CSV table of C-alpha atoms in Angstrom, one decimal:
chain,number,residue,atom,x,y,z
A,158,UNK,CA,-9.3,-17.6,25.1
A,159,UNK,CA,-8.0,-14.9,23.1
A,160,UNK,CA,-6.4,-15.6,19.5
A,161,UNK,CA,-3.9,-12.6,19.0
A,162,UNK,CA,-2.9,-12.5,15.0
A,163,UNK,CA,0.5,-11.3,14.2
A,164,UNK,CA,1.4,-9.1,11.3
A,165,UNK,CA,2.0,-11.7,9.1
A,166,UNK,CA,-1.6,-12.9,9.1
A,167,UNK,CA,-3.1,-9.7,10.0
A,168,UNK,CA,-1.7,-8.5,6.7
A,169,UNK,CA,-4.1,-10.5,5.0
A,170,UNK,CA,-7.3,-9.1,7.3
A,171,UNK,CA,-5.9,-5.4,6.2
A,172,UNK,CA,-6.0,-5.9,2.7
A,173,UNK,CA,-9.7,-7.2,2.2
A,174,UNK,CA,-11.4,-6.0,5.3
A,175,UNK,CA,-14.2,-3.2,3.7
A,176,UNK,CA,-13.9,-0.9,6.9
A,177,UNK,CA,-11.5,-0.2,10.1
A,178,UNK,CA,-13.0,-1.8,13.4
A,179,UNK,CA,-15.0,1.1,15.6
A,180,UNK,CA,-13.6,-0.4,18.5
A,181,UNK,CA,-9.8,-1.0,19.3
A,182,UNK,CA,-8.3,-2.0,22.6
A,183,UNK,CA,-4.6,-2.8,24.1
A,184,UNK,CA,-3.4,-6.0,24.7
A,185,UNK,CA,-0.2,-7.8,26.1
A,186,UNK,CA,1.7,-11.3,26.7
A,187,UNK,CA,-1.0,-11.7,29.8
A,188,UNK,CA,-4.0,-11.7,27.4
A,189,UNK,CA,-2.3,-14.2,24.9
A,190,UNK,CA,-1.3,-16.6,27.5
A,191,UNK,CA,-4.5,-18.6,27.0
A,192,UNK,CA,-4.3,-19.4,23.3
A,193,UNK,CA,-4.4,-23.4,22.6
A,194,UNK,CA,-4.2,-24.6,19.1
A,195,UNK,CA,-6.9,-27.2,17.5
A,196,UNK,CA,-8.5,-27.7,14.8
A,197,UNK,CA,-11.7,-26.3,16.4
A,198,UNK,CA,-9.8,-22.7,16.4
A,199,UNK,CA,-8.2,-23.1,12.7
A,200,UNK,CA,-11.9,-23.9,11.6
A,201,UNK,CA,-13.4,-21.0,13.9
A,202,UNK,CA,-10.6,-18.9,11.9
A,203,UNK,CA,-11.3,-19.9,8.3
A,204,UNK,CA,-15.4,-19.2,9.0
A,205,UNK,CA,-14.6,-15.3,10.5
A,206,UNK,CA,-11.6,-14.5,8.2
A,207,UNK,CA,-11.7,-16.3,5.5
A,208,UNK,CA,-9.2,-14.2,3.7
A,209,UNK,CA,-5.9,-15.3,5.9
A,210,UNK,CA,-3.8,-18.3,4.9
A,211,UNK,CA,-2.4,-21.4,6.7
A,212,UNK,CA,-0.2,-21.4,8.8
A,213,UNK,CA,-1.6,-18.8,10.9
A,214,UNK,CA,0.9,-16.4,12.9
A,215,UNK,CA,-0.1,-15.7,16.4
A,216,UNK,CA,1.1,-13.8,18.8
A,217,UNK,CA,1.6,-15.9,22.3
A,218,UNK,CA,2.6,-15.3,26.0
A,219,UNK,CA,5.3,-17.3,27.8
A,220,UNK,CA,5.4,-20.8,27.7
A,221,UNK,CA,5.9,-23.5,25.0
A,222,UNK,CA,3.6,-24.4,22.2
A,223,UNK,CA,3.1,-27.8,20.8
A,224,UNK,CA,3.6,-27.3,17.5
A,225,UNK,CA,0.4,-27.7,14.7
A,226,UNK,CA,0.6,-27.3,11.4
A,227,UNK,CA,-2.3,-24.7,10.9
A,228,UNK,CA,-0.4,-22.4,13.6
A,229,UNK,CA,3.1,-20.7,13.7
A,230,UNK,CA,3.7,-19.2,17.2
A,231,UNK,CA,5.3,-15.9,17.9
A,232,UNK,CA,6.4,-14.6,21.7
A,233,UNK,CA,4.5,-11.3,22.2
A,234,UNK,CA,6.7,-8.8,22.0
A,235,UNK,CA,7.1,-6.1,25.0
A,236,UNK,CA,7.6,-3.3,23.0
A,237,UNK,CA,3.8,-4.0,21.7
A,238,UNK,CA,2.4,-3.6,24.7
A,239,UNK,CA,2.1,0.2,23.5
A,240,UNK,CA,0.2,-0.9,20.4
A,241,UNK,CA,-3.6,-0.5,19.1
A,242,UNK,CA,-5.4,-3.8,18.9
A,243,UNK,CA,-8.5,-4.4,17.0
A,244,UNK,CA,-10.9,-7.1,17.9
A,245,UNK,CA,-12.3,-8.4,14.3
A,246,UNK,CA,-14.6,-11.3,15.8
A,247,UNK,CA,-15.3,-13.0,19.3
A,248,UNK,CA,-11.8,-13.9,21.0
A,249,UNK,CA,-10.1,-12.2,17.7
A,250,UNK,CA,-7.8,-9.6,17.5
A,251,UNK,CA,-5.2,-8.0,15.2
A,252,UNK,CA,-2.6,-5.5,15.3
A,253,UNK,CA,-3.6,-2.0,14.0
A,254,UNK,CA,-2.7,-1.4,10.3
A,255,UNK,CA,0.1,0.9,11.5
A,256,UNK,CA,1.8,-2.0,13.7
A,257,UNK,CA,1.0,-4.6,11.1
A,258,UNK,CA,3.3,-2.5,9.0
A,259,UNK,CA,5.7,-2.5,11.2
A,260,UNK,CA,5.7,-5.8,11.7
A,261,UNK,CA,6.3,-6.7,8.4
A,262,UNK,CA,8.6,-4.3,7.6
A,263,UNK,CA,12.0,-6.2,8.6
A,264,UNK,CA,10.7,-8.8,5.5
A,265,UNK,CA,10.7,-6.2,3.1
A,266,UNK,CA,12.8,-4.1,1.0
A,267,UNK,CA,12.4,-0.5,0.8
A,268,UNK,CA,10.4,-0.6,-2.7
A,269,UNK,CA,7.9,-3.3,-1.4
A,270,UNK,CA,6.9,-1.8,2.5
A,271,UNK,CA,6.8,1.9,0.1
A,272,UNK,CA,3.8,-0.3,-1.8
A,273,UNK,CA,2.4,-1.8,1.2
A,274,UNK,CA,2.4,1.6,3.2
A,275,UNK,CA,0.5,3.3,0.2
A,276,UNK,CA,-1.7,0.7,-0.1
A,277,UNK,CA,-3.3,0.8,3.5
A,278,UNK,CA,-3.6,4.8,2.9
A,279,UNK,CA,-5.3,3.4,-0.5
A,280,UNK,CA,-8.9,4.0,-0.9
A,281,UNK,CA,-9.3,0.2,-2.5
A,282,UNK,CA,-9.0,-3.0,-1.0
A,283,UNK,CA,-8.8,-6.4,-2.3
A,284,UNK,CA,-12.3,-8.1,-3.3
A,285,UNK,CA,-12.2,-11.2,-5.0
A,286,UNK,CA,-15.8,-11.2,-5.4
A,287,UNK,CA,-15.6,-8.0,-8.2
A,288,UNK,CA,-15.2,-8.7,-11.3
A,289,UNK,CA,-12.0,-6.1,-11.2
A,290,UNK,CA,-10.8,-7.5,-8.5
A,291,UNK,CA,-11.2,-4.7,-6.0
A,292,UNK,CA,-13.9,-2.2,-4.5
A,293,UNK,CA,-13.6,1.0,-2.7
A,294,UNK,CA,-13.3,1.8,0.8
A,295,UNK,CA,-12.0,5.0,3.1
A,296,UNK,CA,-8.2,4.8,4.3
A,297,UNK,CA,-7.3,2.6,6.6
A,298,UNK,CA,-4.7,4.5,7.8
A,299,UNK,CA,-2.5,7.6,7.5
A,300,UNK,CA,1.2,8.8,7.5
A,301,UNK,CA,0.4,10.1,10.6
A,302,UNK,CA,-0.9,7.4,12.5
A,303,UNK,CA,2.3,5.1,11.9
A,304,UNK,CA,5.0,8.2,12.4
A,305,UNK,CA,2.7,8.5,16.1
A,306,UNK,CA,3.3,4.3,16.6
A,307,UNK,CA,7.0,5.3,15.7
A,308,UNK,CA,7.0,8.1,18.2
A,309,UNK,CA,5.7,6.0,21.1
A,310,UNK,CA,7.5,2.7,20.5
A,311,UNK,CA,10.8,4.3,19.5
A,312,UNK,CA,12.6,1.0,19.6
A,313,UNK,CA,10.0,-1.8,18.1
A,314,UNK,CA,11.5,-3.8,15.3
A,315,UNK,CA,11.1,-2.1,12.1
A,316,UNK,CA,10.4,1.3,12.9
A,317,UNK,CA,13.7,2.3,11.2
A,318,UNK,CA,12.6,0.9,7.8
A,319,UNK,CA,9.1,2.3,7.9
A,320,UNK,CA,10.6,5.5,9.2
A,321,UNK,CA,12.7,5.6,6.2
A,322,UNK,CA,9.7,5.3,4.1
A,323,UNK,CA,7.2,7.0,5.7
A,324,UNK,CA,8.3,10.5,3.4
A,325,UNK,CA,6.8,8.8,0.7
A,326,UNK,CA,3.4,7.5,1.6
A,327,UNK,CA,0.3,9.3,1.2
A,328,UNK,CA,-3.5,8.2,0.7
A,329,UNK,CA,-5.8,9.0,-2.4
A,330,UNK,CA,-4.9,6.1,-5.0
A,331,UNK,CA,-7.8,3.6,-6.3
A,332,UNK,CA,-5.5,0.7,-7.6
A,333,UNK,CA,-2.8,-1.0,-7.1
A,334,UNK,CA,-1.0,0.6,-10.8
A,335,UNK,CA,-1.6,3.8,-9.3
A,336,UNK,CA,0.1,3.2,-6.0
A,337,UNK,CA,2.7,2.0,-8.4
A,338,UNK,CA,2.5,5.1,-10.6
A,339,UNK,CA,2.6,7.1,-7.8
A,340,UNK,CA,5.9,6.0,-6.5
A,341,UNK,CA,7.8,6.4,-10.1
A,342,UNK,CA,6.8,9.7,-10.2
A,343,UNK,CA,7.2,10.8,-6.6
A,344,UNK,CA,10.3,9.3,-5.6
A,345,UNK,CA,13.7,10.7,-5.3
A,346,UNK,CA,16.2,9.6,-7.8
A,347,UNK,CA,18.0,7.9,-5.5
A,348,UNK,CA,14.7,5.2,-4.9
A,349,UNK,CA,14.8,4.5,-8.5
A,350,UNK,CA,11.6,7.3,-8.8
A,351,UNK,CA,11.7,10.0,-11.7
A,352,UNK,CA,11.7,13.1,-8.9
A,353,UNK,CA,9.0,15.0,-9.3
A,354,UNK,CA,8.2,15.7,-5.4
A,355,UNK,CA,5.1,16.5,-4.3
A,356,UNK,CA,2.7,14.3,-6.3
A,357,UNK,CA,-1.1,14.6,-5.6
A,358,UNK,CA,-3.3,11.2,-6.2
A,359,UNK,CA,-7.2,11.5,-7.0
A,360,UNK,CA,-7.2,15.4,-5.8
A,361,UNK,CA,-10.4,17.3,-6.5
A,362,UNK,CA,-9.8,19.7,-9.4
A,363,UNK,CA,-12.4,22.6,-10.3
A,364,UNK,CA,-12.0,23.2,-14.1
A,365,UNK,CA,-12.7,26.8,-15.6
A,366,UNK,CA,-15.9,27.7,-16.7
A,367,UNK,CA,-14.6,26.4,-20.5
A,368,UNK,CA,-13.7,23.1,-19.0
A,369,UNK,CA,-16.8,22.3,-17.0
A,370,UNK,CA,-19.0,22.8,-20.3
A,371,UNK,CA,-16.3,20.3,-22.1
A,372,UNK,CA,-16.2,17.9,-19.2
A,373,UNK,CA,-19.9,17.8,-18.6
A,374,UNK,CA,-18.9,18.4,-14.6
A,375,UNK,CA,-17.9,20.9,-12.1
A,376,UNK,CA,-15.4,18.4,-10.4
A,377,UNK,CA,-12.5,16.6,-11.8
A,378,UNK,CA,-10.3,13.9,-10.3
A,379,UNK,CA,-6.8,13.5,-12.3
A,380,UNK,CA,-5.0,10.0,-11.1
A,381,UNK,CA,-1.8,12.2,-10.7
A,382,UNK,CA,-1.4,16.1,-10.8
A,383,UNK,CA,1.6,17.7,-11.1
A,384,UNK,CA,3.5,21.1,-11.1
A,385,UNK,CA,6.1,22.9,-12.4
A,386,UNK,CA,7.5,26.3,-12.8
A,387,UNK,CA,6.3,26.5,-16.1
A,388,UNK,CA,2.9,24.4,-16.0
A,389,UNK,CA,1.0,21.6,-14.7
A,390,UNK,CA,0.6,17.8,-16.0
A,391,UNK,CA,-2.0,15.4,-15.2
A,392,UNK,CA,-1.1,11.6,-15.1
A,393,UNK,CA,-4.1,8.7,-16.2
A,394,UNK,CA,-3.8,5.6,-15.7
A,395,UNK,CA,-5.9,3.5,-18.8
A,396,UNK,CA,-6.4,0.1,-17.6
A,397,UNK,CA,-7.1,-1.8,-20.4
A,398,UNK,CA,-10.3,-3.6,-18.3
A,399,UNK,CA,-11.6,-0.7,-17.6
A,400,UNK,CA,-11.3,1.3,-20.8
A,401,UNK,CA,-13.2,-1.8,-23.0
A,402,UNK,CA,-16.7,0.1,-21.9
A,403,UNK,CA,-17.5,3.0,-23.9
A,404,UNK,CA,-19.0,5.3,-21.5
A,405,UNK,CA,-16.2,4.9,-20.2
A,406,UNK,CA,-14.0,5.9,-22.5
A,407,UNK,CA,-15.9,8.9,-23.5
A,408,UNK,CA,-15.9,10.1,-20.1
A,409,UNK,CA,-12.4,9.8,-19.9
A,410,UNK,CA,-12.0,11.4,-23.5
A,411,UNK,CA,-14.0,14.3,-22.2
A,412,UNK,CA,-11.8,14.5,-18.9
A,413,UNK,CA,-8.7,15.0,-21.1
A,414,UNK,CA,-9.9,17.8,-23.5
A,415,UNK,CA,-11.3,20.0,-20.3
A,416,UNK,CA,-7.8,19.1,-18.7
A,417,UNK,CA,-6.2,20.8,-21.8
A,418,UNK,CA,-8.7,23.3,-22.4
A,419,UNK,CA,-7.4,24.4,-18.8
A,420,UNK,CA,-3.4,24.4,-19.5
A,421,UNK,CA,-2.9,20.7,-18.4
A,422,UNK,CA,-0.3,18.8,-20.2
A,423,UNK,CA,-2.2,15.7,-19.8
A,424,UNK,CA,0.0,12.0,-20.0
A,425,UNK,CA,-1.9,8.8,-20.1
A,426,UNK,CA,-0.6,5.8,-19.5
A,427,UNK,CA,-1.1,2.2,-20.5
A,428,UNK,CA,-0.2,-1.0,-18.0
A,429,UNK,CA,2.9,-1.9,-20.6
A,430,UNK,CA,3.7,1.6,-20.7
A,431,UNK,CA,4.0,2.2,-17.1
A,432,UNK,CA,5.8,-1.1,-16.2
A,433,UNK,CA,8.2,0.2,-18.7
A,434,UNK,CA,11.2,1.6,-17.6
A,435,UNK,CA,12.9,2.9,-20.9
A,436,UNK,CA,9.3,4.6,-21.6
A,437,UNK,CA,8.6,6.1,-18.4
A,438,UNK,CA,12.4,7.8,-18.4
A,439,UNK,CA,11.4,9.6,-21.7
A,440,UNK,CA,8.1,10.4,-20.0
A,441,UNK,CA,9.8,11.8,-17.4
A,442,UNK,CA,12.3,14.0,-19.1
A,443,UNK,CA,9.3,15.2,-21.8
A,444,UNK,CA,7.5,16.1,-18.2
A,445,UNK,CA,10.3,18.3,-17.1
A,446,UNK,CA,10.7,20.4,-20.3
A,447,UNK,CA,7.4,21.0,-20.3
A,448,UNK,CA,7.1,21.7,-16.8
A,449,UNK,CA,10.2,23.6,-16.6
A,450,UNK,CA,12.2,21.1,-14.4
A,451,UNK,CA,15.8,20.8,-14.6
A,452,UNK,CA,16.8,17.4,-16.3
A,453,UNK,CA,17.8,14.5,-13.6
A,454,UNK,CA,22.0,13.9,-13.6
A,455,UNK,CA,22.2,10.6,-14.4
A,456,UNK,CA,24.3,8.5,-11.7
A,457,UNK,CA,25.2,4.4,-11.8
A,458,UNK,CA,23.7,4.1,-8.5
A,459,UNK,CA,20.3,5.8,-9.3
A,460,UNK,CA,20.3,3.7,-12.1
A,461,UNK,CA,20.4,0.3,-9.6
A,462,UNK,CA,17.7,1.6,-8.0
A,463,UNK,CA,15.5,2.4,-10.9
A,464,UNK,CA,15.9,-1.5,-12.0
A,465,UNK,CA,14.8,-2.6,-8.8
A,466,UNK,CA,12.0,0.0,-8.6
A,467,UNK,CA,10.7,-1.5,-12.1
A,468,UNK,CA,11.2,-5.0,-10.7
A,469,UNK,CA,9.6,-5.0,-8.0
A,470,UNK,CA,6.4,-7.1,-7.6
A,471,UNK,CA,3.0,-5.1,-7.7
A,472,UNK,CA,0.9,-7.9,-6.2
A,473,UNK,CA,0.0,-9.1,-2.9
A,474,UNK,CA,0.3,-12.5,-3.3
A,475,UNK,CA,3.1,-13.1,-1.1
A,476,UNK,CA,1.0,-12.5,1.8
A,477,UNK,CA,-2.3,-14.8,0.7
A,478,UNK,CA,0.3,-17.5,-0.5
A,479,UNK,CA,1.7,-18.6,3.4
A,480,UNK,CA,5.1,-18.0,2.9
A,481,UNK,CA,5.9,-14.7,4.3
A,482,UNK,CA,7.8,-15.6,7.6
A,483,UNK,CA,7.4,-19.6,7.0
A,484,UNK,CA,10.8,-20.2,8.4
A,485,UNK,CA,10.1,-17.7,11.8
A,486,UNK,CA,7.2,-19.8,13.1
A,487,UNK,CA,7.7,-22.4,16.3
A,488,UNK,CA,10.7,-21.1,18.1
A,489,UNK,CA,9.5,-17.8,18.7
A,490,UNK,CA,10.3,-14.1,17.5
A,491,UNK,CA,10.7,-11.4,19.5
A,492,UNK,CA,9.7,-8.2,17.3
């Protein structure tokens, strides 16, 4: 028996997992033909991931399903018969992070697959178990790998919408305020975002000789770097958990100074600040003077999408919380 996850549970293996699979395989309605609800499989779940929630989504060949409460039943979809499975314990398998994307993406709005999307080309995942609430881990995927998903399965179910954000997602950021961060800066007007383009996240950055002996280091890693005709700004994020140690904050102090000492303009940014619209538009416009941008025209309908972009939710509960899809479970969905 195989148990297939669909992207509505396999969103919740993606965020925790520490590592991708080393294995992956391809699978299609034949190999989920065999899947039989019980309690003995919802228990077997719960003990080898226990981060999903109840109701499960699974992915099922032909045939009906009696209908259990721990399981919501999904047909396999043909266009999938293209996509990257991972097995993640015996008889287990989920979706690649590119497809699980995918598969989410007709739930979402444009602001909240952006988040998701830069969040499984995060270097962090979600860790209950530290005391911040997250630990570090390499990419899980790329840009790349879900424009190449697009490419082969050019009419799955949500490729348009990831397609449409897939400009806008790129890896490097720790936490979820700086996937955040990163969008209000990146974006184009248009997406509610302040335009400033190209927008690097956790880049290296060799400081001058003068810097180096400020900073105490050779290597620097600015939570946003910018640049303008004029000059160059470095965005921090201050999260007020982190910045209650001391070393800490000297560190970060010391960061700063060599930053300037090197011609940075250097911006840091409390939570309130940053989920504050009003203050992040004067940040903005004080970035481009300084930076020698042009000012941003100021439209009604750039304005709409600025309130949304500020709006949005910057959790992932929705996905630990079984809701998402709750009312596409037992008659099927075809992807």
């Amino acid at each position: 028996m195989k148990v297939v996850l669909h992207p509505f549970s396999a969103i919740c293996y993606w965020l925790t997992v520490e590592a991708l699979p080393a294995a992956s395989v391809q699978l299609d309605g034949r190999h989920a033909k065999g899947f039989a609800p019980s309690r003995g499989v919802a228990d077997y779940l719960r003990a080898v991931c226990p981060a999903l929630s109840f109701p499960v989504h699974v992915l099922v060949g032909s045939g009906r399903r009696t209908a259990r409460a721990d399981f919501c039943f999904h047909r396999f979809p043909v266009a999938w018969q293209k996509v990257v499975f991972y097995p993640v314990a015996s008889g287990v398998y989920v979706p690649s992070p590119a497809a699980t994307l995918v598969g989410i993406a007709p739930l979402l709005g444009f602001e909240d697959l952006c988040f998701l999307a830069n969040t499984l080309c995060g270097c962090f995942r979600l860790d209950p178990v530290s005391p911040s609430g997250l630990a570090s881990r390499e990419p899980l995927s790329v840009p790349a790998s879900v424009g190449e998903l697009l490419a082969n399965n050019p009419r799955i179910r949500g490729g348009r919408s990831c397609a449409g954000v897939l400009p806008f997602v790129s890896g490097g950021a720790d936490s979820p305020p700086e996937v955040f961060m990163k969008m209000v800066f990146s974006l184009p007007a248009h997406r509610g975002g302040l335009a400033f383009g190209d927008v690097q996240a956790n880049r290296d950055y060799h400081p001058s000789p003068r810097g180096k002996s400020i900073a105490g280091r050779n290597v620097l890693r600015p939570d946003l770097l910018i640049a303008g005709p004029k000059g160059k700004a470095a965005i921090e994020y201050d999260s007020d958990a982190v910045h209650l140690v001391s070393s800490q904050a000297v560190r970060d102090e010391s960061k700063r100074l060599a930053l300037e000492a090197d011609g940075f303009k250097v911006v840091s940014l409390r939570p309130s600040q940053l989920g504050n619209r009003l203050y992040m538009e004067k940040v903005g416009a004080e970035l481009r003077r300084n930076l020698g941008l042009r000012p941003l025209a100021r439209m009604d309908d750039f304005l709409e999408a600025r309130i949304r972009l500020f709006q949005m939710s910057r959790t992932y509960a929705r996905y630990f919380d079984g809701t998402l899809g709750e009312n596409r479970g037992a008659s099927g969905l075809t992807l």
